[in-house]
Coordinates of C-alpha atoms in Angstrom, one line a residue:
M1 CA 133.9 134.3 119.4
F2 CA 134.2 132.6 116.1
K3 CA 134.6 129.0 117.0
G4 CA 131.6 128.0 119.1
D5 CA 128.4 128.4 117.0
L6 CA 127.1 125.2 115.4
T7 CA 125.3 127.2 112.7
V8 CA 125.9 130.7 111.3
A9 CA 124.4 132.7 108.5
A10 CA 126.4 133.5 105.3
A11 CA 125.4 136.2 102.9
Y12 CA 126.7 136.9 99.4
L13 CA 125.6 139.4 96.7
T14 CA 123.8 139.0 93.4
P15 CA 124.6 140.8 90.1
A16 CA 121.4 142.9 90.6
G17 CA 122.6 144.3 93.9
G18 CA 120.6 142.0 96.1
A19 CA 121.8 139.6 98.8
V20 CA 121.2 135.9 99.4
V21 CA 121.5 134.7 103.0
T22 CA 121.8 131.0 103.9
S23 CA 122.8 128.9 106.9
V24 CA 126.1 127.1 107.1
S25 CA 127.9 125.0 109.7
P26 CA 131.5 126.3 110.0
V27 CA 132.6 123.7 112.6
G28 CA 134.9 126.2 114.3
L29 CA 137.0 127.1 111.2
A30 CA 138.7 130.3 112.3
D31 CA 142.4 131.3 112.3
R32 CA 143.2 134.7 114.0
A33 CA 146.8 134.6 112.8
A34 CA 145.7 134.3 109.2
N35 CA 142.8 136.8 109.6
E36 CA 140.5 134.1 108.3
V37 CA 137.1 132.7 109.1
S38 CA 135.9 129.8 106.9
F39 CA 133.0 127.5 105.9
T40 CA 132.7 124.7 103.4
T41 CA 130.2 124.0 100.7
S42 CA 129.8 121.7 97.7
L43 CA 130.1 121.8 94.0
G44 CA 126.5 120.8 94.0
F45 CA 125.7 124.5 94.8
P46 CA 127.5 126.2 91.9
K47 CA 125.4 129.4 91.8
K48 CA 126.6 130.3 95.3
L49 CA 130.2 129.7 94.3
E50 CA 129.9 131.5 91.0
R51 CA 128.5 134.6 92.7
I52 CA 131.1 134.7 95.4
L53 CA 133.9 134.3 92.7
H54 CA 132.3 137.2 90.7
N55 CA 131.9 139.4 93.8
P56 CA 133.9 138.2 96.8
R57 CA 132.3 140.4 99.4
V58 CA 130.8 138.0 101.9
S59 CA 129.4 138.3 105.5
L60 CA 129.0 135.8 108.3
A61 CA 126.6 136.4 111.2
Y62 CA 127.2 134.4 114.4
H63 CA 123.7 134.5 115.7
T64 CA 122.9 131.1 117.3
R65 CA 124.1 129.6 120.6
E66 CA 122.2 126.4 121.0
H67 CA 123.9 123.0 120.4
G68 CA 127.3 124.7 120.1
F69 CA 130.1 125.7 122.5
A70 CA 130.1 129.5 122.6
T71 CA 129.9 130.9 126.1
H72 CA 129.1 134.5 125.2
S73 CA 125.7 136.1 124.2
H74 CA 126.9 138.6 121.5
Y75 CA 125.6 139.0 118.0
V76 CA 128.7 139.1 115.8
L77 CA 128.9 140.2 112.1
A78 CA 132.1 139.6 110.1
Q79 CA 132.3 141.4 106.8
G80 CA 135.1 140.8 104.3
R81 CA 136.4 139.3 101.1
A82 CA 136.3 135.7 100.3
A83 CA 138.8 133.4 98.6
V84 CA 137.5 130.0 97.3
D85 CA 139.6 127.0 97.6
L86 CA 138.3 124.5 95.0
Q87 CA 141.1 122.0 95.5
P88 CA 142.0 121.8 99.3
S89 CA 144.9 119.7 100.3
A90 CA 144.6 116.3 101.8
Q91 CA 145.8 117.7 105.1
R92 CA 143.2 120.4 105.1
L93 CA 140.4 117.9 104.4
A94 CA 141.7 115.7 107.2
E95 CA 141.7 118.6 109.6
L96 CA 138.1 119.4 108.5
M97 CA 137.0 115.9 109.4
D98 CA 138.6 116.2 112.8
A99 CA 137.0 119.6 113.4
S100 CA 133.6 118.5 112.2
E101 CA 133.4 115.5 114.5
L102 CA 133.4 117.8 117.5
F103 CA 130.3 119.5 116.2
L104 CA 128.6 116.9 114.1
G105 CA 129.5 113.6 115.7
R106 CA 131.9 110.9 114.8
T107 CA 132.2 110.1 111.1
K108 CA 130.9 106.7 109.9
R109 CA 133.7 104.6 108.5
G110 CA 134.0 101.2 106.8
G111 CA 133.7 99.8 103.4
V112 CA 130.2 100.9 102.4
W113 CA 130.4 104.2 104.3
D114 CA 133.7 105.1 102.8
W115 CA 132.3 104.6 99.3
L116 CA 129.0 106.4 100.1
L117 CA 130.7 109.5 101.8
R118 CA 133.7 109.7 99.5
E119 CA 132.5 112.7 97.5
Y120 CA 130.9 114.3 100.5
H121 CA 134.2 114.3 102.4
Q122 CA 136.8 114.6 99.6
N123 CA 135.2 117.1 97.3
R124 CA 134.5 119.9 99.8
V125 CA 135.0 123.5 98.7
F126 CA 136.4 126.0 101.3
V127 CA 135.3 129.6 101.4
D128 CA 137.8 131.6 103.4
V129 CA 136.7 135.1 104.5
H130 CA 139.2 137.7 105.5
P131 CA 137.3 140.2 107.6
D132 CA 137.6 143.9 106.8
R133 CA 135.2 144.7 109.6
I134 CA 133.9 142.9 112.7
A135 CA 130.9 144.4 114.5
V136 CA 129.8 143.0 117.9
W137 CA 126.5 143.8 119.6
P138 CA 125.9 142.9 123.3
D139 CA 123.0 140.6 122.7
L140 CA 121.5 138.4 119.9
S141 CA 118.9 141.0 118.9
A142 CA 121.7 143.3 117.6
S143 CA 120.2 146.2 119.4
G144 CA 122.1 149.1 120.9
P145 CA 125.6 150.4 119.9
A146 CA 128.0 147.9 118.3
T147 CA 131.7 147.6 119.0
V148 CA 133.4 147.8 115.6
T149 CA 136.9 146.8 114.7
G150 CA 138.5 147.3 111.3
A151 CA 136.8 149.6 108.8
P152 CA 134.4 152.1 110.3
W153 CA 130.7 151.3 110.1
P154 CA 129.3 153.1 107.0
R155 CA 126.1 155.1 106.7
H156 CA 122.9 153.6 105.4
P157 CA 123.0 152.7 101.7
A158 CA 121.0 154.7 99.2
E159 CA 117.7 153.4 97.9
Q160 CA 117.8 151.0 94.9
E161 CA 115.9 151.2 91.7
P162 CA 112.9 148.9 91.8
P163 CA 113.0 145.8 89.6
K164 CA 111.3 145.9 86.2
N165 CA 108.7 143.3 87.3
G166 CA 107.6 145.4 90.2
T167 CA 108.1 145.1 94.0
T168 CA 104.9 143.3 95.1
P169 CA 105.0 139.7 96.3
R170 CA 105.5 137.0 93.7
V171 CA 104.9 134.0 96.0
P172 CA 102.0 133.6 98.4
V173 CA 102.8 135.4 101.6
A174 CA 100.4 133.4 103.8
K175 CA 102.0 130.2 102.6
L176 CA 105.5 131.5 103.3
A177 CA 104.4 132.6 106.8
R178 CA 103.1 129.1 107.5
Q179 CA 106.4 127.6 106.2
I180 CA 108.6 129.6 108.5
A181 CA 106.2 129.6 111.6
A182 CA 108.2 126.9 113.4
L183 CA 111.7 128.1 112.5
P184 CA 113.2 130.1 115.3
H185 CA 116.0 132.0 113.6
R186 CA 115.1 134.8 111.1
L187 CA 117.6 137.1 109.4
L188 CA 117.6 139.7 106.7
A189 CA 120.5 140.6 104.4
Y190 CA 121.0 143.6 102.1
Q191 CA 124.0 145.3 100.3
G192 CA 125.5 147.9 102.5
A193 CA 126.8 151.3 101.5
D194 CA 130.4 150.0 101.1
G195 CA 129.3 146.9 99.1
H196 CA 129.5 144.4 101.9
P197 CA 126.4 142.4 102.8
V198 CA 124.7 143.4 106.1
I199 CA 123.0 140.6 108.0
L200 CA 120.6 141.5 110.8
P201 CA 118.2 139.5 113.0
V202 CA 114.6 140.3 112.5
T203 CA 111.2 139.4 114.0
V204 CA 108.2 138.7 111.9
T205 CA 105.4 140.7 113.6
G206 CA 102.6 139.9 111.1
H207 CA 101.8 139.5 107.4
D208 CA 99.1 140.3 104.8
E209 CA 98.9 140.1 101.0
T210 CA 101.6 142.9 100.7
G211 CA 104.3 141.0 102.5
L212 CA 105.9 140.1 105.9
R213 CA 106.0 142.8 108.5
L214 CA 109.4 142.9 110.2
A215 CA 110.9 144.4 113.3
A216 CA 114.6 144.9 113.8
S217 CA 117.1 147.3 115.3
S218 CA 116.4 150.8 113.9
E219 CA 120.2 151.4 113.5
L220 CA 120.4 148.5 111.0
L221 CA 117.2 149.0 109.0
P222 CA 118.0 151.1 106.0
P223 CA 115.3 153.6 104.9
G224 CA 113.7 153.3 101.5
G225 CA 113.4 150.4 99.2
R226 CA 116.0 147.7 98.1
R227 CA 116.5 144.1 97.2
A228 CA 117.1 141.9 100.2
G229 CA 117.4 138.3 101.2
F230 CA 115.6 136.6 104.1
L231 CA 116.5 133.4 105.9
A232 CA 114.4 131.3 108.4
H233 CA 116.0 128.2 109.8
G234 CA 116.2 125.8 112.7
F235 CA 118.3 122.8 113.6
Q236 CA 118.8 120.1 116.3
P237 CA 122.0 118.8 117.9
Q238 CA 124.8 117.9 115.5
C239 CA 122.8 119.6 112.7
V240 CA 120.3 116.8 112.6
G241 CA 116.8 117.8 111.6
V242 CA 117.9 120.9 109.8
S243 CA 115.1 123.0 108.3
M244 CA 115.7 126.1 106.2
R245 CA 113.9 128.5 103.9
T246 CA 115.8 131.0 101.8
V247 CA 113.9 133.9 100.2
T248 CA 114.7 136.8 98.0
G249 CA 112.5 139.9 97.7
W250 CA 112.0 143.6 98.1
L251 CA 112.4 145.4 101.4
T252 CA 110.6 148.7 102.1
V253 CA 111.4 150.7 105.3
E254 CA 109.3 153.8 106.1
D255 CA 109.3 155.6 109.4
G256 CA 111.1 152.6 111.0
R257 CA 108.4 150.1 109.7
A258 CA 109.7 147.3 107.5
L259 CA 107.7 145.4 104.9
Y260 CA 109.2 142.5 103.0
A261 CA 107.7 141.4 99.7
P262 CA 108.9 137.9 98.8
H263 CA 109.8 137.2 95.2
T264 CA 111.4 133.7 95.3
S265 CA 111.3 131.0 98.0
T266 CA 113.2 127.8 98.3
G267 CA 113.4 125.4 101.3
M268 CA 114.7 122.1 102.6
T269 CA 113.9 119.9 105.6
A270 CA 116.0 117.0 106.7
P271 CA 114.5 114.3 108.9
P272 CA 115.5 114.3 112.5
N273 CA 117.5 111.0 112.0
R274 CA 121.2 111.1 111.7
L275 CA 121.5 107.8 109.8
V276 CA 119.0 109.0 107.1
T277 CA 120.7 112.4 107.0
T278 CA 124.2 110.9 106.5
V279 CA 122.9 108.6 103.6
A280 CA 121.2 111.6 102.0
N281 CA 124.3 113.7 102.2
G282 CA 126.4 111.0 100.6
L283 CA 124.0 110.4 97.7
L284 CA 123.4 114.1 97.1
A285 CA 127.2 114.8 97.0
K286 CA 127.7 112.0 94.5
Q287 CA 124.9 113.3 92.3
G288 CA 126.0 116.9 92.6
L289 CA 129.6 116.2 91.6
R290 CA 128.6 114.1 88.6
R291 CA 126.2 116.8 87.4
A292 CA 128.9 119.5 87.9
Q293 CA 131.4 117.5 85.9
R294 CA 128.9 116.6 83.2
N295 CA 127.5 120.1 82.6
G296 CA 130.9 121.9 82.7
T297 CA 130.3 123.6 86.1
T298 CA 133.6 122.3 87.5
A299 CA 135.7 123.6 84.7
R300 CA 133.8 127.0 84.8
L301 CA 134.4 127.4 88.5
H302 CA 138.1 126.6 88.2
D303 CA 138.4 129.2 85.4
L304 CA 136.6 131.8 87.6
A305 CA 138.9 131.0 90.5
A306 CA 142.0 131.3 88.4
R307 CA 140.9 134.7 87.2
H308 CA 140.1 135.8 90.7
R309 CA 143.6 134.8 91.9
A310 CA 145.2 136.6 89.0
Q311 CA 143.4 139.8 89.8
G312 CA 144.5 139.5 93.4
S313 CA 142.7 140.9 96.5
E314 CA 143.6 143.4 99.2
R315 CA 144.2 142.1 102.6
Q316 CA 143.1 144.2 105.6
P317 CA 144.2 142.2 108.7
T318 CA 143.3 144.6 111.4
A319 CA 139.6 143.5 111.8
F320 CA 140.1 140.0 113.0
E321 CA 143.5 140.6 114.6
D322 CA 142.1 143.4 116.7
A323 CA 138.8 141.8 117.6
P324 CA 138.5 140.6 121.2
A325 CA 138.9 136.9 121.8
Q326 CA 136.0 135.1 123.4
S327 CA 136.2 131.8 125.2
T328 CA 134.4 128.7 123.9
R329 CA 134.0 125.4 125.8
P330 CA 134.2 122.5 123.4
Q331 CA 132.8 119.3 124.8
R332 CA 132.1 115.9 123.3

């Protein structure tokens, strides 16, 4: 169930009570015995890591099947608490490289490539999520009743206070609609009643100057208004040609009708060429690490991680350990 998708959605919370949802490639990192599902990121994205360290409630949505190895058709949402491993062992990094080759293709090696990809491979940060709850829907639309293991599914969260700057769109809606038109996967994320992010698949049914009109499972759309994150993304085999747009904004649900007013929008598109993508990843990792060391981000993250470890975290092992296992069919 957790080892087959090439790309999944990860959501974390903001200090204002919103949610940010982005796509990650977990390359099958899951350990049932340790009650752990994982993904990696880079020091080049410090805001994500800082927010997870401040509030470790994180969710992962297994919502894609193409180009991976999963044989089931379920939509799976894992909600739990994250631990950030800023200094993974050499053994863990080696195991990551082995795992990634199955999903992303063989790693380029040799003098120049070893230098170019050194930071990309050796300065990875692991985010290990220990699920408190796992919800499984029978299809990728997340419609109908879910099978829930671990903590019971909570009621809808209460409405949130609107932001001081208002709830109307702050970026051009028509432009955003054009930017996401070719991206097949669309998801919405918000803070649930128990503090965990909820990620649900949505369909964009239209738009006007007030926002994007969304359709989704009525059981997962919370009535009222709240901060919410939106993700549209697409990818090709081995994560070549990745395209992603991450949005934050205000969600209003009335009588089952959802309107999403975008406030911020950022995106990236990688060329559908593995050689170009590999070179870009190496250069960006070098640049990101140097910037993080220069501006004090590295030291700040290590301090946050130390405080997080000192505070400790509760472990609730039943969700992952009780979840049904699903077969995957890895192939090279």
